[in-house]
Coordinates of C-alpha atoms in Angstrom, one line a residue:
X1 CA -42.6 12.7 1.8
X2 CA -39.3 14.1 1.4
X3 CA -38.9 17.9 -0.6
X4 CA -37.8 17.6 -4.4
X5 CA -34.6 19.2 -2.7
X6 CA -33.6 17.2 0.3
X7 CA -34.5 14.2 -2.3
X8 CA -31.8 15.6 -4.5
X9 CA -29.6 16.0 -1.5
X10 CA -30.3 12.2 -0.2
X11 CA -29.1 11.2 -4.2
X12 CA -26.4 12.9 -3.8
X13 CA -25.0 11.4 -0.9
X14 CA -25.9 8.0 -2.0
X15 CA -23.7 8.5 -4.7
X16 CA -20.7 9.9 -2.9
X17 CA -20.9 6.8 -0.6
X18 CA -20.8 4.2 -3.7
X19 CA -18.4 6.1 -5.4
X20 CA -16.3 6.3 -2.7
X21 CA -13.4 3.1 -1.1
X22 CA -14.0 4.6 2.3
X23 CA -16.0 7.1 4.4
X24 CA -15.0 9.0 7.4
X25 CA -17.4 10.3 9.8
X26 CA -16.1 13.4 11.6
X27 CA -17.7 16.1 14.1
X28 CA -16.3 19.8 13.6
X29 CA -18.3 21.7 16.3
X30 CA -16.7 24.8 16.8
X31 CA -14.0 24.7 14.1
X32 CA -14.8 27.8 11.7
X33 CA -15.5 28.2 7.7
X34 CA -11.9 29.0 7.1
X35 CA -10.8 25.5 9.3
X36 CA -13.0 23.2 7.1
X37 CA -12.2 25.1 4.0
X38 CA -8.4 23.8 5.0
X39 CA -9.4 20.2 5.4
X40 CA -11.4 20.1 2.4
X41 CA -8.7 21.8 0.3
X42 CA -6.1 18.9 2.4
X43 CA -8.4 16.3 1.9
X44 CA -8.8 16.9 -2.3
X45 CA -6.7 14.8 -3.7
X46 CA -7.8 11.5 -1.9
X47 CA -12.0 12.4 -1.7
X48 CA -14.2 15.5 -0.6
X49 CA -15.8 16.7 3.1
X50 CA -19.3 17.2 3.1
X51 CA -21.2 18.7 5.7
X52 CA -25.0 17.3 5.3
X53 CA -28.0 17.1 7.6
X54 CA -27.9 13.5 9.8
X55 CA -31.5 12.6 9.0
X56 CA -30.5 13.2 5.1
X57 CA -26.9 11.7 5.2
X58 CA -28.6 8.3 7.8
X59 CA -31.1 7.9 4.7
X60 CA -28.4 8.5 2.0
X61 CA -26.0 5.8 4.3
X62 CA -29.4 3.4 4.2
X63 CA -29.7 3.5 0.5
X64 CA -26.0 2.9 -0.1
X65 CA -26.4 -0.1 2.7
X66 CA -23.8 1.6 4.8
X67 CA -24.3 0.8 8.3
X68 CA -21.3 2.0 10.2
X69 CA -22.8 5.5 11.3
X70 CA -26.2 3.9 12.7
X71 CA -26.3 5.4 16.7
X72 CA -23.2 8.1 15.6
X73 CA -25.0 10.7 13.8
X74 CA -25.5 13.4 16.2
X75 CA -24.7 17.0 16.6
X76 CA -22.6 18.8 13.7
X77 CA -21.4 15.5 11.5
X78 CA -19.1 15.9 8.2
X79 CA -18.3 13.4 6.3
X80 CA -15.0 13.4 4.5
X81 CA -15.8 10.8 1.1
X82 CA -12.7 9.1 0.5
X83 CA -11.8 8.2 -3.1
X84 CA -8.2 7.9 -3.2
X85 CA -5.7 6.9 -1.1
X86 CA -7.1 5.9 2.8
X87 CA -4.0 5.8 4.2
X88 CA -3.2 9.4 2.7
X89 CA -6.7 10.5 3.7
X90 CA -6.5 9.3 7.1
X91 CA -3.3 11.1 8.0
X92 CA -4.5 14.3 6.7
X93 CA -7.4 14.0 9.1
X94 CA -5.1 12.7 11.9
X95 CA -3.4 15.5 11.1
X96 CA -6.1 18.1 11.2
X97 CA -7.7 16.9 14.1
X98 CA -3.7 17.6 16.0
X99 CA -4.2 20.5 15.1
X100 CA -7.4 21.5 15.4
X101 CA -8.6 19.2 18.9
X102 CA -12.3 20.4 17.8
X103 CA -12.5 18.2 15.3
X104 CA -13.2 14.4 16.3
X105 CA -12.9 11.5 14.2
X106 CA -15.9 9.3 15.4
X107 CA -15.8 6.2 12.9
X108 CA -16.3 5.3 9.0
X109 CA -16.3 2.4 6.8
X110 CA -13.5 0.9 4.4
X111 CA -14.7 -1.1 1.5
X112 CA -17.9 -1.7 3.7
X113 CA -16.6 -2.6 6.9
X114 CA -16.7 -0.3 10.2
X115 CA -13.6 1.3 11.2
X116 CA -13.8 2.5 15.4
X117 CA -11.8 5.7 15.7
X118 CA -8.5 4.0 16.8
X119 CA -8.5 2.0 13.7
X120 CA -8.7 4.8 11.4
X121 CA -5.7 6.3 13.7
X122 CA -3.7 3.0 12.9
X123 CA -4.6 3.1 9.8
X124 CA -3.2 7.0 9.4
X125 CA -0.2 5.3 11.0
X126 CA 0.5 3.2 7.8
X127 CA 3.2 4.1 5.6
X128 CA 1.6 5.2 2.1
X129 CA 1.0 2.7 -0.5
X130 CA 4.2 4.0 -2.8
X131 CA 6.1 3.5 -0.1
X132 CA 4.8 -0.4 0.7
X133 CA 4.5 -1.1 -2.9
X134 CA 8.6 0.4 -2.7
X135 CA 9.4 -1.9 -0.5
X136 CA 7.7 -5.1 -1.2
X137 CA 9.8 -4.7 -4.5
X138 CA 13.0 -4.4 -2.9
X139 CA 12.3 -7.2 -1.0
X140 CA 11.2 -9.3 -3.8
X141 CA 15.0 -7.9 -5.9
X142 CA 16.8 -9.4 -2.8
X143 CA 15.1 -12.8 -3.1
X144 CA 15.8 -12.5 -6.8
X145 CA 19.4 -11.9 -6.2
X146 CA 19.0 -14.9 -3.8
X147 CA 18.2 -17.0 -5.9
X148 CA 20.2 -16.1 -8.8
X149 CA 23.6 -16.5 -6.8
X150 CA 21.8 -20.1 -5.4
X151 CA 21.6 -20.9 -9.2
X152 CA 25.1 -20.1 -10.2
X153 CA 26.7 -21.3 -7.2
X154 CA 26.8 -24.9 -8.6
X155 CA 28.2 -23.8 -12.0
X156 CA 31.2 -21.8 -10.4
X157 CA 31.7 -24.6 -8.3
X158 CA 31.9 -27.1 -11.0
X159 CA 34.1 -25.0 -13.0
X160 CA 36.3 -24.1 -10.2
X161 CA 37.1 -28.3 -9.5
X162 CA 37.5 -28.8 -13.1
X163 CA 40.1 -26.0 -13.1
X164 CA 41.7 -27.6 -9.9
X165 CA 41.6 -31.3 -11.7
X166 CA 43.0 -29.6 -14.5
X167 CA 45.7 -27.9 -12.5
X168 CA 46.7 -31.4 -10.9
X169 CA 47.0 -33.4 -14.1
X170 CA 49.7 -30.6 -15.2
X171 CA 51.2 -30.6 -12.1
X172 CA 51.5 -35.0 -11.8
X173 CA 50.7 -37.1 -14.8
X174 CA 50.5 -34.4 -17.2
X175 CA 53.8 -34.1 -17.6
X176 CA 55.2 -37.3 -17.7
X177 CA 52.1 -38.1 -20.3
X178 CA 53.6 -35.8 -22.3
X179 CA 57.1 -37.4 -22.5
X180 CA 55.9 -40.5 -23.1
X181 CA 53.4 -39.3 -25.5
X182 CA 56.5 -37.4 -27.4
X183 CA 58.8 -40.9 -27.0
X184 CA 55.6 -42.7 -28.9
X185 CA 55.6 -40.5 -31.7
X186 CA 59.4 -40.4 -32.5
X187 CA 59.4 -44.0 -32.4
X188 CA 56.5 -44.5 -34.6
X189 CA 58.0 -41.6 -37.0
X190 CA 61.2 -43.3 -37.1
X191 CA 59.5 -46.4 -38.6
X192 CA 58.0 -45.2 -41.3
X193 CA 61.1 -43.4 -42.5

């Protein structure tokens, strides 16, 4: 039976997992307190880094139904919790791990499914969200403007040939209608005087 503590502990990380898109499993051997106080401070605005026991975290993953670290958790394992942005959170520990070769990105789990290593790497390779959400709406204005200029294109047509008809009756029958229109009402004026 587990201690009142490590049964806190065990809560706790069952919680961080639920509350949390995505889940990063990391190993920092030899980086020091000052290195991980870096990532964690990095890492704050899209989740928290943890640094747990592997029996207590594999129970905590268990209770959450996270299977993605079965097999991976051994020697010193972090987990950076990731409740913002994965994309963001990714390349900061892309980033990190550049910089700092000691730590090693070994797997994790978005929205429940496993991510290998490499896939978190492409995934760090994404542009950020504001940028594709930046972009899908300039794409979308352009189709817009498409179809806008698809939609006036017959009206500007039409009134460009009804100018041009226009333009030909004055230029041909228009105005030898209007003499003989002119003729018709002179002679019909002169009748009735």
């Amino acid at each position: 039976m587990a201690t009142p503590a490590k049964q806190a502990a065990i809560a706790e990380l069952s919680e961080k997992f639920r509350g949390s898109g995505a889940a990063v499993l990391t190993e920092y051997r030899g980086l020091s307190v000052a290195q991980l106080s870096e990532l964690r401070s990095q890492l704050r605005p899209n989740g928290s880094y943890a640094v747990a026991k592997n029996t207590l975290t594999e129970l905590a993953a268990k209770d959450a139904g996270v299977t993605a670290f079965d097999g991976q958790l051994v020697g010193p394992s972090a987990i950076a919790f990731i409740t913002g942005d994965p994309v963001e959170a990714a390349k900061v520990l892309r980033d990190f791990a550049k910089a700092n070769p000691l730590l090693v990105i070994k797997g994790g789990v978005l929205d429940g499914k496993p991510l290998t290593a490499e896939e978190i790497t492409k995934l760090a390779d994404l542009e950020s969200r504001e940028v594709l959400l930046a972009k899908a709406a300039g794409a979308m204005k352009g189709k817009l403007n498409q179809a806008v200029s698809l939609f006036a294109a017959p009206l500007s047509q039409t009134a460009r040939v009804i100018d041009a008809l226009r333009a030909k009756v004055e230029e041909t029958g228009g105005a030898a209608a209007a003499p003989a229109e002119a003729t018709q009402d002179v002679a019909e004026g002169g009748d009735e005087a």
